[in-house]
């Protein structure tokens, strides 16, 4: 008999830096008496992020959703935007908040990212951009999407919420397309409590993206555009800054846990782990091991939902990311244009994301896998 965990094991837990270091930073903020609006900790954090990404074309925000809304607004995206139904709802919500119509098309069965052929087939005279998602940190088909964007004069924007720390060909994945949004939410592998970053190609966007997060203000008396409030606080910047130096050890630990999952699950019938193995097999990019997606199919004795429920009885709380598809949510159902979504539907019906976080241990992974193998 496999024993349930004494304490709940969640799909993720936020990484917490050294408490003393955070307390010292808080003391500094107290001394500064400056809590938000581009304070000294914020400025230091931005400098460190610029060094990390290797570009000054970046801007930080209070969360990833507002960052993406600002990207779309600042780039003047309108009409229709082609995107994926297999993502977190915020991706499409950001379009709708800008009065843009999302057009959902199918995904690739291997990477779960947008299928470039489906994207090209959905282009209409109203299409202005592609909003692709590096789902689970798996890079999209970067070359194919860029070719399509160039050919049809479309903007190419990436929701890179899952992809912090992923490098492609020796540079950050943020260098692809016109603009990328990274989420720094606590549930992501790297975070600033709440937070978001835009990395972009056109340096002229820097000023626009900065105006938009602070009501459009330029100085004290001029308002250049209808902005919003999306400023990052000093407490968030402090958290993000402290964790940035821990990123290599966070990713190394996650790699180890991913390898343990692969070793323990590879011979379990009915569990497809190709999405988990893919990052380790290829040499083109440096993965971040953000999620542990497995696909439960007919060969497994239980349905995906039955396994999800069974693991709860062992105190293991997995998530069905990303089920249902966005097109099945009440607010989008019947309201939006979509192509044939048969691959996305199949993936969403079989997907289960398993626990992974810094404090998890290899033994825990093996125990979770035994629970799964037990059927
Ligand atoms: C988390 C997430 C977001 C939203 O980011 P927040 O920082 O939580 O606002 C957007 N897209 C995807 C794919 C996400 O996973």
Tab-separated table of C-alpha atoms and ligand atoms in Angstrom:
chain	number	residue	atom	x	y	z
A	1	UNK	CA	0.000	0.000	0.000
A	2	UNK	CA	1.213	3.472	-0.851
A	3	UNK	CA	0.636	5.915	1.983
A	4	UNK	CA	-1.005	9.274	1.293
A	5	UNK	CA	1.155	12.335	1.960
A	6	UNK	CA	0.719	13.768	5.469
A	7	UNK	CA	0.602	17.306	4.085
A	8	UNK	CA	-1.047	18.292	0.805
A	9	UNK	CA	1.253	18.253	-2.215
A	10	UNK	CA	0.082	20.974	-4.582
A	11	UNK	CA	0.890	21.302	-8.257
A	12	UNK	CA	3.172	24.177	-7.307
A	13	UNK	CA	4.453	26.149	-4.356
A	14	UNK	CA	6.018	29.583	-4.584
A	15	UNK	CA	9.802	29.713	-4.333
A	16	UNK	CA	10.800	31.783	-1.313
A	17	UNK	CA	14.224	33.407	-1.146
A	18	UNK	CA	16.291	33.722	2.018
A	19	UNK	CA	14.047	35.421	4.606
A	20	UNK	CA	16.862	37.470	6.132
A	21	UNK	CA	17.758	38.872	2.709
A	22	UNK	CA	14.133	39.853	2.108
A	23	UNK	CA	13.927	41.439	5.574
A	24	UNK	CA	17.097	43.441	4.890
A	25	UNK	CA	15.536	44.633	1.640
A	26	UNK	CA	12.352	45.632	3.458
A	27	UNK	CA	14.444	47.608	5.946
A	28	UNK	CA	16.012	49.429	3.000
A	29	UNK	CA	12.541	50.219	1.612
A	30	UNK	CA	11.529	51.575	5.054
A	31	UNK	CA	14.583	53.795	5.025
A	32	UNK	CA	13.814	54.999	1.480
A	33	UNK	CA	10.151	55.648	2.378
A	34	UNK	CA	9.351	54.897	-1.251
A	35	UNK	CA	6.880	52.084	-1.989
A	36	UNK	CA	5.963	52.322	-5.671
A	37	UNK	CA	6.359	54.551	-8.799
A	38	UNK	CA	9.797	53.544	-10.070
A	39	UNK	CA	11.534	53.524	-6.687
A	40	UNK	CA	15.198	52.668	-6.081
A	41	UNK	CA	14.609	48.900	-5.688
A	42	UNK	CA	12.536	48.898	-8.892
A	43	UNK	CA	15.332	50.721	-10.714
A	44	UNK	CA	17.950	48.251	-9.462
A	45	UNK	CA	15.754	45.308	-10.453
A	46	UNK	CA	15.234	46.681	-13.964
A	47	UNK	CA	19.021	47.108	-14.393
A	48	UNK	CA	19.522	43.485	-13.332
A	49	UNK	CA	16.785	42.281	-15.686
A	50	UNK	CA	18.358	44.241	-18.550
A	51	UNK	CA	21.632	42.449	-17.870
A	52	UNK	CA	19.839	39.098	-17.588
A	53	UNK	CA	18.009	39.485	-20.904
A	54	UNK	CA	20.822	41.355	-22.647
A	55	UNK	CA	18.582	44.211	-23.775
A	56	UNK	CA	17.244	47.532	-22.518
A	57	UNK	CA	14.053	46.978	-24.491
A	58	UNK	CA	12.059	45.814	-21.510
A	59	UNK	CA	9.491	47.165	-19.115
A	60	UNK	CA	8.126	45.695	-15.848
A	61	UNK	CA	4.545	45.697	-14.598
A	62	UNK	CA	2.458	44.754	-11.589
A	63	UNK	CA	1.278	41.572	-13.317
A	64	UNK	CA	1.512	39.731	-16.614
A	65	UNK	CA	-2.092	40.323	-17.649
A	66	UNK	CA	-1.762	44.109	-17.552
A	67	UNK	CA	1.604	43.807	-19.294
A	68	UNK	CA	-0.008	41.925	-22.180
A	69	UNK	CA	-2.955	44.327	-22.347
A	70	UNK	CA	-0.497	47.208	-22.541
A	71	UNK	CA	1.522	45.466	-25.251
A	72	UNK	CA	-1.573	45.103	-27.446
A	73	UNK	CA	-2.696	48.670	-26.717
A	74	UNK	CA	0.739	50.219	-27.246
A	75	UNK	CA	1.297	48.386	-30.527
A	76	UNK	CA	-2.117	49.473	-31.817
A	77	UNK	CA	-3.376	45.941	-32.414
A	78	UNK	CA	-7.008	45.885	-33.638
A	79	UNK	CA	-9.533	43.728	-35.492
A	80	UNK	CA	-8.833	39.995	-35.240
A	81	UNK	CA	-5.910	38.229	-33.616
A	82	UNK	CA	-5.179	34.550	-34.125
A	83	UNK	CA	-4.448	32.689	-30.907
A	84	UNK	CA	-4.586	29.312	-29.166
A	85	UNK	CA	-7.461	27.831	-27.123
A	86	UNK	CA	-4.949	25.738	-25.112
A	87	UNK	CA	-3.712	28.343	-22.639
A	88	UNK	CA	-4.637	30.196	-19.479
A	89	UNK	CA	-7.721	32.416	-19.959
A	90	UNK	CA	-5.725	35.635	-19.541
A	91	UNK	CA	-4.264	35.233	-23.044
A	92	UNK	CA	-7.637	35.764	-24.720
A	93	UNK	CA	-9.017	38.094	-22.044
A	94	UNK	CA	-6.250	40.574	-22.881
A	95	UNK	CA	-7.468	40.653	-26.482
A	96	UNK	CA	-11.089	41.219	-25.457
A	97	UNK	CA	-10.163	43.997	-23.017
A	98	UNK	CA	-8.680	45.760	-26.050
A	99	UNK	CA	-11.829	45.169	-28.145
A	100	UNK	CA	-9.918	42.707	-30.304
A	101	UNK	CA	-11.673	39.549	-31.539
A	102	UNK	CA	-9.764	36.367	-30.701
A	103	UNK	CA	-9.741	33.750	-33.449
A	104	UNK	CA	-8.865	30.342	-32.018
A	105	UNK	CA	-7.012	27.789	-34.112
A	106	UNK	CA	-5.587	24.333	-33.478
A	107	UNK	CA	-2.314	23.325	-31.848
A	108	UNK	CA	0.556	21.023	-32.714
A	109	UNK	CA	0.167	17.567	-31.103
A	110	UNK	CA	3.852	17.388	-30.042
A	111	UNK	CA	4.539	20.825	-28.552
A	112	UNK	CA	0.931	21.892	-27.779
A	113	UNK	CA	1.765	25.296	-29.308
A	114	UNK	CA	-0.025	26.986	-32.253
A	115	UNK	CA	-0.047	24.971	-35.477
A	116	UNK	CA	1.458	27.356	-38.078
A	117	UNK	CA	-0.619	25.873	-40.942
A	118	UNK	CA	-3.818	26.478	-38.969
A	119	UNK	CA	-2.694	30.042	-38.252
A	120	UNK	CA	-2.103	30.802	-41.918
A	121	UNK	CA	-5.466	29.297	-42.909
A	122	UNK	CA	-7.309	31.591	-40.453
A	123	UNK	CA	-5.912	34.912	-41.721
A	124	UNK	CA	-8.567	37.357	-42.977
A	125	UNK	CA	-8.335	41.018	-44.093
A	126	UNK	CA	-9.167	41.953	-40.466
A	127	UNK	CA	-6.250	40.002	-38.969
A	128	UNK	CA	-3.563	42.260	-37.485
A	129	UNK	CA	-1.506	39.939	-35.308
A	130	UNK	CA	-0.686	36.454	-34.056
A	131	UNK	CA	-0.685	35.923	-30.288
A	132	UNK	CA	1.144	32.645	-29.680
A	133	UNK	CA	1.854	30.985	-26.331
A	134	UNK	CA	5.019	29.093	-25.351
A	135	UNK	CA	2.784	26.779	-23.380
A	136	UNK	CA	4.532	24.905	-20.506
A	137	UNK	CA	7.701	26.729	-21.576
A	138	UNK	CA	7.867	24.827	-24.894
A	139	UNK	CA	8.950	27.278	-27.602
A	140	UNK	CA	6.457	27.792	-30.426
A	141	UNK	CA	7.516	27.080	-33.984
A	142	UNK	CA	9.390	30.392	-34.028
A	143	UNK	CA	10.624	30.339	-37.632
A	144	UNK	CA	7.332	29.289	-39.204
A	145	UNK	CA	5.311	31.860	-37.234
A	146	UNK	CA	7.758	34.639	-38.120
A	147	UNK	CA	7.583	33.686	-41.813
A	148	UNK	CA	3.780	33.844	-41.746
A	149	UNK	CA	3.803	37.158	-39.864
A	150	UNK	CA	6.264	38.682	-42.363
A	151	UNK	CA	4.405	37.368	-45.409
A	152	UNK	CA	1.051	38.773	-44.240
A	153	UNK	CA	2.392	41.905	-42.465
A	154	UNK	CA	1.125	40.824	-39.065
A	155	UNK	CA	2.533	41.612	-35.650
A	156	UNK	CA	3.838	38.557	-33.800
A	157	UNK	CA	3.330	38.660	-30.046
A	158	UNK	CA	4.265	35.889	-27.632
A	159	UNK	CA	2.587	35.102	-24.355
A	160	UNK	CA	5.784	33.835	-22.735
A	161	UNK	CA	4.169	33.637	-19.283
A	162	UNK	CA	5.627	30.128	-18.823
A	163	UNK	CA	8.949	30.715	-20.509
A	164	UNK	CA	11.125	32.769	-18.139
A	165	UNK	CA	14.684	31.469	-18.381
A	166	UNK	CA	14.188	29.667	-21.708
A	167	UNK	CA	16.976	30.427	-24.202
A	168	UNK	CA	16.924	29.646	-27.902
A	169	UNK	CA	20.171	29.580	-29.863
A	170	UNK	CA	21.985	31.193	-26.915
A	171	UNK	CA	19.611	34.139	-26.409
A	172	UNK	CA	16.424	34.662	-24.439
A	173	UNK	CA	13.232	33.483	-26.063
A	174	UNK	CA	12.054	37.080	-25.534
A	175	UNK	CA	14.077	38.087	-28.591
A	176	UNK	CA	11.660	36.340	-30.956
A	177	UNK	CA	8.668	38.082	-32.505
A	178	UNK	CA	7.830	41.748	-31.900
A	179	UNK	CA	7.042	41.490	-28.202
A	180	UNK	CA	6.961	38.854	-25.429
A	181	UNK	CA	5.194	38.905	-22.087
A	182	UNK	CA	6.661	37.031	-19.109
A	183	UNK	CA	4.465	36.511	-16.046
A	184	UNK	CA	6.096	36.755	-12.632
A	185	UNK	CA	3.118	35.388	-10.728
A	186	UNK	CA	3.932	33.326	-7.608
A	187	UNK	CA	2.745	30.123	-9.276
A	188	UNK	CA	5.318	30.509	-12.063
A	189	UNK	CA	8.808	29.054	-11.724
A	190	UNK	CA	10.300	32.526	-11.302
A	191	UNK	CA	8.250	35.270	-9.654
A	192	UNK	CA	7.994	38.678	-8.001
A	193	UNK	CA	4.863	37.776	-5.934
A	194	UNK	CA	2.836	39.288	-8.798
A	195	UNK	CA	4.553	40.794	-11.795
A	196	UNK	CA	5.044	40.917	-15.522
A	197	UNK	CA	7.710	41.887	-18.061
A	198	UNK	CA	7.495	42.967	-21.680
A	199	UNK	CA	10.537	42.415	-23.879
A	200	UNK	CA	10.244	43.949	-27.349
A	201	UNK	CA	12.083	44.582	-30.592
A	202	UNK	CA	11.265	48.196	-31.442
A	203	UNK	CA	13.064	50.567	-29.002
A	204	UNK	CA	10.440	53.270	-29.692
A	205	UNK	CA	7.908	51.168	-27.793
A	206	UNK	CA	9.806	51.618	-24.517
A	207	UNK	CA	8.436	55.102	-23.892
A	208	UNK	CA	4.878	54.124	-24.904
A	209	UNK	CA	4.933	51.022	-22.710
A	210	UNK	CA	6.153	53.138	-19.771
A	211	UNK	CA	3.503	55.844	-20.270
A	212	UNK	CA	0.735	53.254	-20.471
A	213	UNK	CA	1.554	51.718	-17.082
A	214	UNK	CA	1.368	55.107	-15.297
A	215	UNK	CA	-1.865	56.661	-16.595
A	216	UNK	CA	-0.043	58.098	-19.621
A	217	UNK	CA	1.840	60.648	-17.498
A	218	UNK	CA	4.888	62.482	-18.808
A	219	UNK	CA	6.218	64.506	-15.911
A	220	UNK	CA	3.694	66.130	-13.566
A	221	UNK	CA	1.338	67.991	-15.840
A	222	UNK	CA	1.252	66.236	-19.201
A	223	UNK	CA	-0.806	63.140	-20.034
A	224	UNK	CA	0.273	61.717	-23.377
A	225	UNK	CA	-2.220	58.867	-23.758
A	226	UNK	CA	-5.034	57.037	-21.982
A	227	UNK	CA	-2.955	54.793	-19.766
A	228	UNK	CA	-3.794	52.514	-16.891
A	229	UNK	CA	-2.192	51.719	-13.535
A	230	UNK	CA	0.158	48.764	-13.889
A	231	UNK	CA	3.142	49.849	-11.810
A	232	UNK	CA	5.249	47.313	-9.929
A	233	UNK	CA	5.746	47.994	-6.218
A	234	UNK	CA	9.067	48.007	-4.349
A	235	UNK	CA	8.108	44.819	-2.435
A	236	UNK	CA	7.513	42.991	-5.699
A	237	UNK	CA	10.735	44.306	-7.252
A	238	UNK	CA	12.649	43.193	-4.160
A	239	UNK	CA	11.245	39.663	-4.419
A	240	UNK	CA	11.967	39.456	-8.151
A	241	UNK	CA	15.487	40.801	-7.686
A	242	UNK	CA	16.384	38.347	-4.906
A	243	UNK	CA	15.044	35.318	-6.781
A	244	UNK	CA	16.799	36.271	-10.026
A	245	UNK	CA	20.149	35.181	-8.615
A	246	UNK	CA	18.602	31.867	-7.464
A	247	UNK	CA	17.223	31.047	-10.934
A	248	UNK	CA	20.035	28.637	-11.979
A	249	UNK	CA	19.566	26.516	-8.859
A	250	UNK	CA	15.748	26.601	-9.254
A	251	UNK	CA	15.983	25.340	-12.841
A	252	UNK	CA	18.610	22.709	-11.930
A	253	UNK	CA	16.329	21.314	-9.223
A	254	UNK	CA	13.358	21.238	-11.605
A	255	UNK	CA	15.458	19.417	-14.201
A	256	UNK	CA	16.301	16.772	-11.629
A	257	UNK	CA	12.630	16.362	-10.659
A	258	UNK	CA	11.586	16.166	-14.327
A	259	UNK	CA	14.157	13.428	-14.928
A	260	UNK	CA	12.787	11.536	-11.929
A	261	UNK	CA	9.247	11.771	-13.321
A	262	UNK	CA	10.448	10.495	-16.688
A	263	UNK	CA	12.347	7.583	-15.132
A	264	UNK	CA	9.367	6.553	-12.978
A	265	UNK	CA	6.627	7.029	-15.589
A	266	UNK	CA	8.229	5.893	-18.822
A	267	UNK	CA	7.048	2.287	-18.528
A	268	UNK	CA	3.570	2.995	-17.154
A	269	UNK	CA	1.027	1.948	-19.802
A	270	UNK	CA	-1.405	4.624	-20.909
A	271	UNK	CA	0.750	7.557	-19.772
A	272	UNK	CA	2.292	9.526	-22.590
A	273	UNK	CA	5.206	11.666	-21.421
A	274	UNK	CA	6.511	12.943	-24.759
A	275	UNK	CA	5.768	16.577	-23.803
A	276	UNK	CA	7.901	16.070	-20.717
A	277	UNK	CA	10.766	14.389	-22.546
A	278	UNK	CA	10.826	16.802	-25.475
A	279	UNK	CA	12.875	19.507	-23.704
A	280	UNK	CA	15.527	16.969	-22.693
A	281	UNK	CA	15.773	15.378	-26.124
A	282	UNK	CA	16.426	18.461	-28.194
A	283	UNK	CA	19.534	20.655	-28.340
A	284	UNK	CA	18.078	23.773	-29.916
A	285	UNK	CA	16.910	25.473	-26.737
A	286	UNK	CA	17.593	25.590	-23.015
A	287	UNK	CA	14.417	24.555	-21.186
A	288	UNK	CA	13.143	25.829	-17.833
A	289	UNK	CA	11.171	22.732	-16.719
A	290	UNK	CA	8.217	24.930	-15.782
A	291	UNK	CA	5.548	22.186	-15.774
A	292	UNK	CA	5.121	18.421	-15.758
A	293	UNK	CA	2.433	17.762	-18.372
A	294	UNK	CA	1.480	14.139	-18.960
A	295	UNK	CA	-1.156	12.763	-21.291
A	296	UNK	CA	-3.486	10.079	-19.927
A	297	UNK	CA	-4.952	8.005	-22.752
A	298	UNK	CA	-7.011	4.826	-23.347
A	299	UNK	CA	-4.245	2.438	-22.320
A	300	UNK	CA	-4.492	3.665	-18.728
A	301	UNK	CA	-6.999	1.874	-16.433
A	302	UNK	CA	-8.637	5.110	-15.241
A	303	UNK	CA	-9.937	8.163	-17.034
A	304	UNK	CA	-7.892	11.341	-16.624
A	305	UNK	CA	-10.532	12.790	-14.300
A	306	UNK	CA	-10.686	9.597	-12.223
A	307	UNK	CA	-6.904	9.698	-11.785
A	308	UNK	CA	-7.090	13.376	-10.836
A	309	UNK	CA	-9.681	12.501	-8.151
A	310	UNK	CA	-7.782	9.439	-6.977
A	311	UNK	CA	-4.585	11.427	-6.459
A	312	UNK	CA	-6.530	13.825	-4.226
A	313	UNK	CA	-7.259	10.899	-1.884
A	314	UNK	CA	-3.462	10.585	-1.564
A	315	UNK	CA	-3.246	14.319	-0.747
A	316	UNK	CA	-1.807	15.094	-4.196
A	317	UNK	CA	-3.430	18.034	-5.978
A	318	UNK	CA	-2.673	17.958	-9.673
A	319	UNK	CA	-4.195	20.380	-12.199
A	320	UNK	CA	-5.792	19.815	-15.588
A	321	UNK	CA	-3.923	22.626	-17.373
A	322	UNK	CA	-5.435	23.574	-19.826
A	323	UNK	CA	-8.834	22.031	-19.579
A	324	UNK	CA	-11.424	23.117	-20.581
A	325	UNK	CA	-10.265	24.836	-23.754
A	326	UNK	CA	-10.895	28.589	-23.723
A	327	UNK	CA	-13.558	28.080	-26.379
A	328	UNK	CA	-15.563	26.009	-23.866
A	329	UNK	CA	-15.752	28.703	-21.167
A	330	UNK	CA	-19.133	30.410	-20.769
A	331	UNK	CA	-17.756	33.791	-21.791
A	332	UNK	CA	-16.298	32.486	-25.064
A	333	UNK	CA	-18.619	29.632	-25.966
A	334	UNK	CA	-20.434	30.415	-29.180
A	335	UNK	CA	-19.036	33.977	-29.122
A	336	UNK	CA	-15.823	33.542	-31.030
A	337	UNK	CA	-14.404	32.430	-34.336
A	338	UNK	CA	-12.546	29.138	-34.329
A	339	UNK	CA	-11.118	26.650	-36.736
A	340	UNK	CA	-11.147	22.876	-36.343
A	341	UNK	CA	-9.799	22.348	-32.805
A	342	UNK	CA	-9.653	18.568	-32.786
A	343	UNK	CA	-6.020	18.286	-31.640
A	344	UNK	CA	-6.502	20.875	-28.899
A	345	UNK	CA	-9.641	19.088	-27.765
A	346	UNK	CA	-7.879	15.723	-27.579
A	347	UNK	CA	-4.913	17.209	-25.689
A	348	UNK	CA	-7.156	19.093	-23.226
A	349	UNK	CA	-9.154	15.924	-22.512
A	350	UNK	CA	-6.056	13.876	-21.641
A	351	UNK	CA	-3.762	16.401	-19.973
A	352	UNK	CA	-2.735	16.325	-16.333
A	353	UNK	CA	0.004	18.512	-14.864
A	354	UNK	CA	1.822	16.969	-11.936
A	355	UNK	CA	3.440	18.689	-8.943
A	356	UNK	CA	6.797	20.383	-9.438
A	357	UNK	CA	8.416	23.026	-7.254
A	358	UNK	CA	11.725	23.759	-5.608
A	359	UNK	CA	10.834	22.198	-2.247
A	360	UNK	CA	9.663	18.898	-3.793
A	361	UNK	CA	12.100	15.980	-3.500
A	362	UNK	CA	12.926	13.071	-5.808
A	363	UNK	CA	11.432	10.653	-3.251
A	364	UNK	CA	8.137	12.573	-3.395
A	365	UNK	CA	8.164	12.294	-7.183
A	366	UNK	CA	8.704	8.531	-7.003
A	367	UNK	CA	5.865	8.219	-4.514
A	368	UNK	CA	3.483	10.216	-6.730
A	369	UNK	CA	4.485	8.024	-9.676
A	370	UNK	CA	3.757	4.859	-7.658
A	371	UNK	CA	0.290	6.229	-6.944
A	372	UNK	CA	-0.174	6.771	-10.677
A	373	UNK	CA	1.304	3.388	-11.659
A	374	UNK	CA	-1.043	1.683	-9.178
A	375	UNK	CA	-3.877	2.577	-11.587
B	1	LIG	C1	-0.088	33.173	-15.642
B	1	LIG	C2	-0.443	33.407	-17.052
B	1	LIG	C3	-0.854	34.660	-17.536
B	1	LIG	C4	-1.179	35.816	-16.628
B	1	LIG	O1	-0.128	36.271	-15.900
B	1	LIG	P1	-0.396	37.034	-14.508
B	1	LIG	O2	0.963	37.514	-14.149
B	1	LIG	O3	-0.942	36.040	-13.545
B	1	LIG	O4	-1.348	38.151	-14.773
B	1	LIG	C5	-1.045	34.825	-18.896
B	1	LIG	N1	-0.872	33.798	-19.749
B	1	LIG	C6	-0.516	32.574	-19.329
B	1	LIG	C7	-0.310	31.501	-20.342
B	1	LIG	C8	-0.320	32.326	-17.965
B	1	LIG	O5	-0.012	31.091	-17.552
